[in-house]
Amino acid sequence: MIERWRAYFNAVSARQWTFVGGVLLIALICCCILWPDSSEPVVTMQNGTPTSPSMEITGLSAAAAKTSLRNPFSAAHERRGEVSLPEAPAEIKAKAQPASPSITAAQTISASMGTPHVPPPAPIVLRGVVTGADGTRIAILARGDEGAALRLGETWQGHTLRVLTDTTALLDSAAGTMTLTRE
């Protein structure tokens, strides 16, 4: 019987083999297309391994520890110079003022030297740079508890923003030019 099958397969031409292979391929494709999808959703289980400290975003913890800037667009900020506080009664003013002004040790030492002690102003710090959809950049600057958002050419506390990149800002003032880099 094996001899018969061998003789039959030897008699089949290459054209017939190609035809049979094509029919089988088309039948397989039709079965794959018509096969019904499973009605159960596929659930992927993930291993709950904790992330390593090296996966933390660099500088995120340092940025979270800093005090946040005030919102320069809030109503309180916009009206800061316009709102006048009501006058307090004279009794409250008298209680609020101390009987004698207290003098600190630094003021006593500087007074004995003949020069008044004036603390130096806090340095200006570039907190960040914001880029809008149209490509305009805004520098977020801070000095102590005060902050400002400046575009090119705008002035804040006597400093004019001249050049702004993603990481640096160039400020001009009467004292000279200073370059700030992002924290």
CSV table of C-alpha atoms in Angstrom, one decimal:
chain,number,residue,atom,x,y,z
A,1,MET,CA,0.0,0.0,0.0
A,2,ILE,CA,2.9,2.4,0.7
A,3,GLU,CA,4.2,1.7,-2.8
A,4,ARG,CA,0.9,2.9,-4.2
A,5,TRP,CA,0.9,6.2,-2.3
A,6,ARG,CA,4.5,6.8,-3.3
A,7,ALA,CA,3.7,6.2,-6.9
A,8,TYR,CA,0.6,8.5,-6.7
A,9,PHE,CA,2.6,11.4,-5.1
A,10,ASN,CA,5.4,11.0,-7.6
A,11,ALA,CA,2.8,11.3,-10.5
A,12,VAL,CA,1.4,14.6,-9.1
A,13,SER,CA,2.8,17.6,-11.0
A,14,ALA,CA,4.2,20.9,-9.4
A,15,ARG,CA,1.1,22.8,-10.7
A,16,GLN,CA,-1.2,20.4,-8.9
A,17,TRP,CA,0.9,20.7,-5.7
A,18,THR,CA,0.6,24.5,-5.9
A,19,PHE,CA,-3.1,24.4,-6.4
A,20,VAL,CA,-3.6,22.1,-3.4
A,21,GLY,CA,-1.4,24.3,-1.2
A,22,GLY,CA,-3.3,27.5,-2.2
A,23,VAL,CA,-6.7,25.8,-1.4
A,24,LEU,CA,-5.4,24.7,2.0
A,25,LEU,CA,-4.1,28.3,2.7
A,26,ILE,CA,-7.4,29.9,1.8
A,27,ALA,CA,-9.3,27.4,3.9
A,28,LEU,CA,-7.0,28.2,6.9
A,29,ILE,CA,-7.5,32.0,6.4
A,30,CYS,CA,-11.3,31.6,6.3
A,31,CYS,CA,-11.3,29.6,9.5
A,32,CYS,CA,-9.3,32.3,11.2
A,33,ILE,CA,-11.6,35.1,10.1
A,34,LEU,CA,-14.8,33.2,10.9
A,35,TRP,CA,-13.7,31.9,14.3
A,36,PRO,CA,-15.8,33.5,17.0
A,37,ASP,CA,-13.9,35.8,19.5
A,38,SER,CA,-13.9,34.7,23.2
A,39,SER,CA,-16.6,36.5,25.2
A,40,GLU,CA,-14.4,36.6,28.3
A,41,PRO,CA,-12.2,39.7,28.8
A,42,VAL,CA,-8.5,39.1,29.0
A,43,VAL,CA,-7.1,40.0,32.4
A,44,THR,CA,-3.4,40.7,32.7
A,45,MET,CA,-1.9,40.2,36.1
A,46,GLN,CA,1.1,42.3,37.0
A,47,ASN,CA,3.6,41.5,39.7
A,48,GLY,CA,3.4,44.2,42.4
A,49,THR,CA,7.1,44.9,42.8
A,50,PRO,CA,7.9,48.3,44.3
A,51,THR,CA,9.8,50.7,42.1
A,52,SER,CA,13.4,51.3,42.9
A,53,PRO,CA,14.6,54.7,44.1
A,54,SER,CA,16.5,55.1,40.9
A,55,MET,CA,13.2,55.3,39.0
A,56,GLU,CA,12.4,58.6,40.8
A,57,ILE,CA,12.3,61.7,38.6
A,58,THR,CA,15.5,63.7,39.3
A,59,GLY,CA,14.9,66.7,41.5
A,60,LEU,CA,11.2,65.9,42.3
A,61,SER,CA,11.7,65.6,46.0
A,62,ALA,CA,13.8,68.8,46.1
A,63,ALA,CA,11.1,70.7,44.2
A,64,ALA,CA,8.4,69.4,46.5
A,65,ALA,CA,10.3,70.7,49.5
A,66,LYS,CA,10.5,74.3,48.3
A,67,THR,CA,7.7,76.8,48.9
A,68,SER,CA,5.4,77.3,46.0
A,69,LEU,CA,5.1,80.6,44.2
A,70,ARG,CA,2.0,82.7,44.7
A,71,ASN,CA,-0.5,82.8,41.8
A,72,PRO,CA,0.3,86.1,40.1
A,73,PHE,CA,-3.1,86.0,38.4
A,74,SER,CA,-5.2,85.8,41.5
A,75,ALA,CA,-7.6,88.6,42.5
A,76,ALA,CA,-5.7,89.3,45.7
A,77,HIS,CA,-2.5,89.9,43.7
A,78,GLU,CA,-4.2,92.1,41.1
A,79,ARG,CA,-5.8,94.3,43.8
A,80,ARG,CA,-2.8,94.4,46.2
A,81,GLY,CA,-2.0,98.1,45.5
A,82,GLU,CA,-5.6,99.2,45.2
A,83,VAL,CA,-7.2,97.9,48.5
A,84,SER,CA,-6.8,100.1,51.5
A,85,LEU,CA,-7.1,98.6,55.0
A,86,PRO,CA,-9.6,100.2,57.4
A,87,GLU,CA,-8.2,102.3,60.2
A,88,ALA,CA,-7.9,100.5,63.5
A,89,PRO,CA,-9.2,102.3,66.7
A,90,ALA,CA,-6.6,104.3,68.7
A,91,GLU,CA,-6.8,101.8,71.6
A,92,ILE,CA,-5.8,98.9,69.4
A,93,LYS,CA,-2.9,100.9,67.9
A,94,ALA,CA,-1.6,101.8,71.3
A,95,LYS,CA,-1.6,98.1,72.4
A,96,ALA,CA,0.0,97.0,69.2
A,97,GLN,CA,3.0,99.3,69.6
A,98,PRO,CA,5.6,98.2,72.2
A,99,ALA,CA,6.5,100.6,75.0
A,100,SER,CA,10.2,100.6,73.9
A,101,PRO,CA,11.7,99.4,70.7
A,102,SER,CA,13.9,96.3,71.1
A,103,ILE,CA,17.4,96.4,69.7
A,104,THR,CA,19.0,93.3,68.5
A,105,ALA,CA,22.7,92.4,69.2
A,106,ALA,CA,23.6,92.9,65.5
A,107,GLN,CA,22.1,96.4,65.5
A,108,THR,CA,24.0,97.3,68.7
A,109,ILE,CA,27.3,96.1,67.2
A,110,SER,CA,26.7,97.8,63.9
A,111,ALA,CA,25.6,101.0,65.7
A,112,SER,CA,28.8,101.0,67.8
A,113,MET,CA,30.8,100.7,64.6
A,114,GLY,CA,29.1,103.6,63.1
A,115,THR,CA,27.4,101.8,60.2
A,116,PRO,CA,23.7,100.8,60.2
A,117,HIS,CA,23.1,97.1,59.6
A,118,VAL,CA,21.1,96.6,56.5
A,119,PRO,CA,20.6,92.9,55.4
A,120,PRO,CA,21.5,92.3,51.7
A,121,PRO,CA,18.5,91.7,49.4
A,122,ALA,CA,17.7,88.1,48.6
A,123,PRO,CA,19.1,87.0,45.2
A,124,ILE,CA,16.8,86.7,42.2
A,125,VAL,CA,16.2,83.0,41.3
A,126,LEU,CA,14.9,81.5,38.0
A,127,ARG,CA,12.3,79.0,39.2
A,128,GLY,CA,11.3,77.9,35.7
A,129,VAL,CA,10.5,78.7,32.1
A,130,VAL,CA,7.1,78.2,30.6
A,131,THR,CA,6.7,77.8,26.8
A,132,GLY,CA,3.3,78.5,25.2
A,133,ALA,CA,1.7,76.7,22.3
A,134,ASP,CA,2.7,79.6,20.0
A,135,GLY,CA,6.4,79.4,21.2
A,136,THR,CA,6.5,82.4,23.5
A,137,ARG,CA,8.5,81.8,26.7
A,138,ILE,CA,7.8,83.2,30.1
A,139,ALA,CA,10.4,83.2,32.9
A,140,ILE,CA,9.2,82.5,36.5
A,141,LEU,CA,11.4,84.6,38.8
A,142,ALA,CA,11.5,84.8,42.6
A,143,ARG,CA,13.2,86.9,45.2
A,144,GLY,CA,12.5,85.8,48.7
A,145,ASP,CA,8.7,85.5,49.1
A,146,GLU,CA,7.9,87.6,46.0
A,147,GLY,CA,7.6,86.1,42.5
A,148,ALA,CA,6.9,87.3,38.9
A,149,ALA,CA,6.3,85.9,35.5
A,150,LEU,CA,8.1,88.0,32.8
A,151,ARG,CA,8.2,88.0,29.0
A,152,LEU,CA,11.1,89.4,27.0
A,153,GLY,CA,11.5,93.1,27.6
A,154,GLU,CA,9.4,93.2,30.8
A,155,THR,CA,10.9,94.7,34.0
A,156,TRP,CA,10.6,93.6,37.6
A,157,GLN,CA,12.3,95.2,40.6
A,158,GLY,CA,14.6,97.2,38.3
A,159,HIS,CA,15.7,94.1,36.2
A,160,THR,CA,14.7,93.8,32.5
A,161,LEU,CA,14.5,90.3,30.9
A,162,ARG,CA,16.6,90.4,27.7
A,163,VAL,CA,17.3,86.8,26.7
A,164,LEU,CA,15.4,83.6,27.7
A,165,THR,CA,16.2,80.0,26.9
A,166,ASP,CA,14.9,76.7,28.3
A,167,THR,CA,17.4,76.8,31.2
A,168,THR,CA,18.8,80.4,31.5
A,169,ALA,CA,17.6,84.0,31.7
A,170,LEU,CA,19.7,87.1,31.1
A,171,LEU,CA,18.6,90.2,33.1
A,172,ASP,CA,19.8,93.8,32.7
A,173,SER,CA,19.8,96.4,35.4
A,174,ALA,CA,21.5,99.6,36.4
A,175,ALA,CA,24.0,97.5,38.3
A,176,GLY,CA,24.9,95.4,35.3
A,177,THR,CA,23.9,92.2,33.6
A,178,MET,CA,23.2,88.9,35.4
A,179,THR,CA,22.7,85.4,34.1
A,180,LEU,CA,20.3,83.1,36.0
A,181,THR,CA,20.1,79.3,35.5
A,182,ARG,CA,17.2,77.2,36.5
A,183,GLU,CA,17.4,75.6,39.9
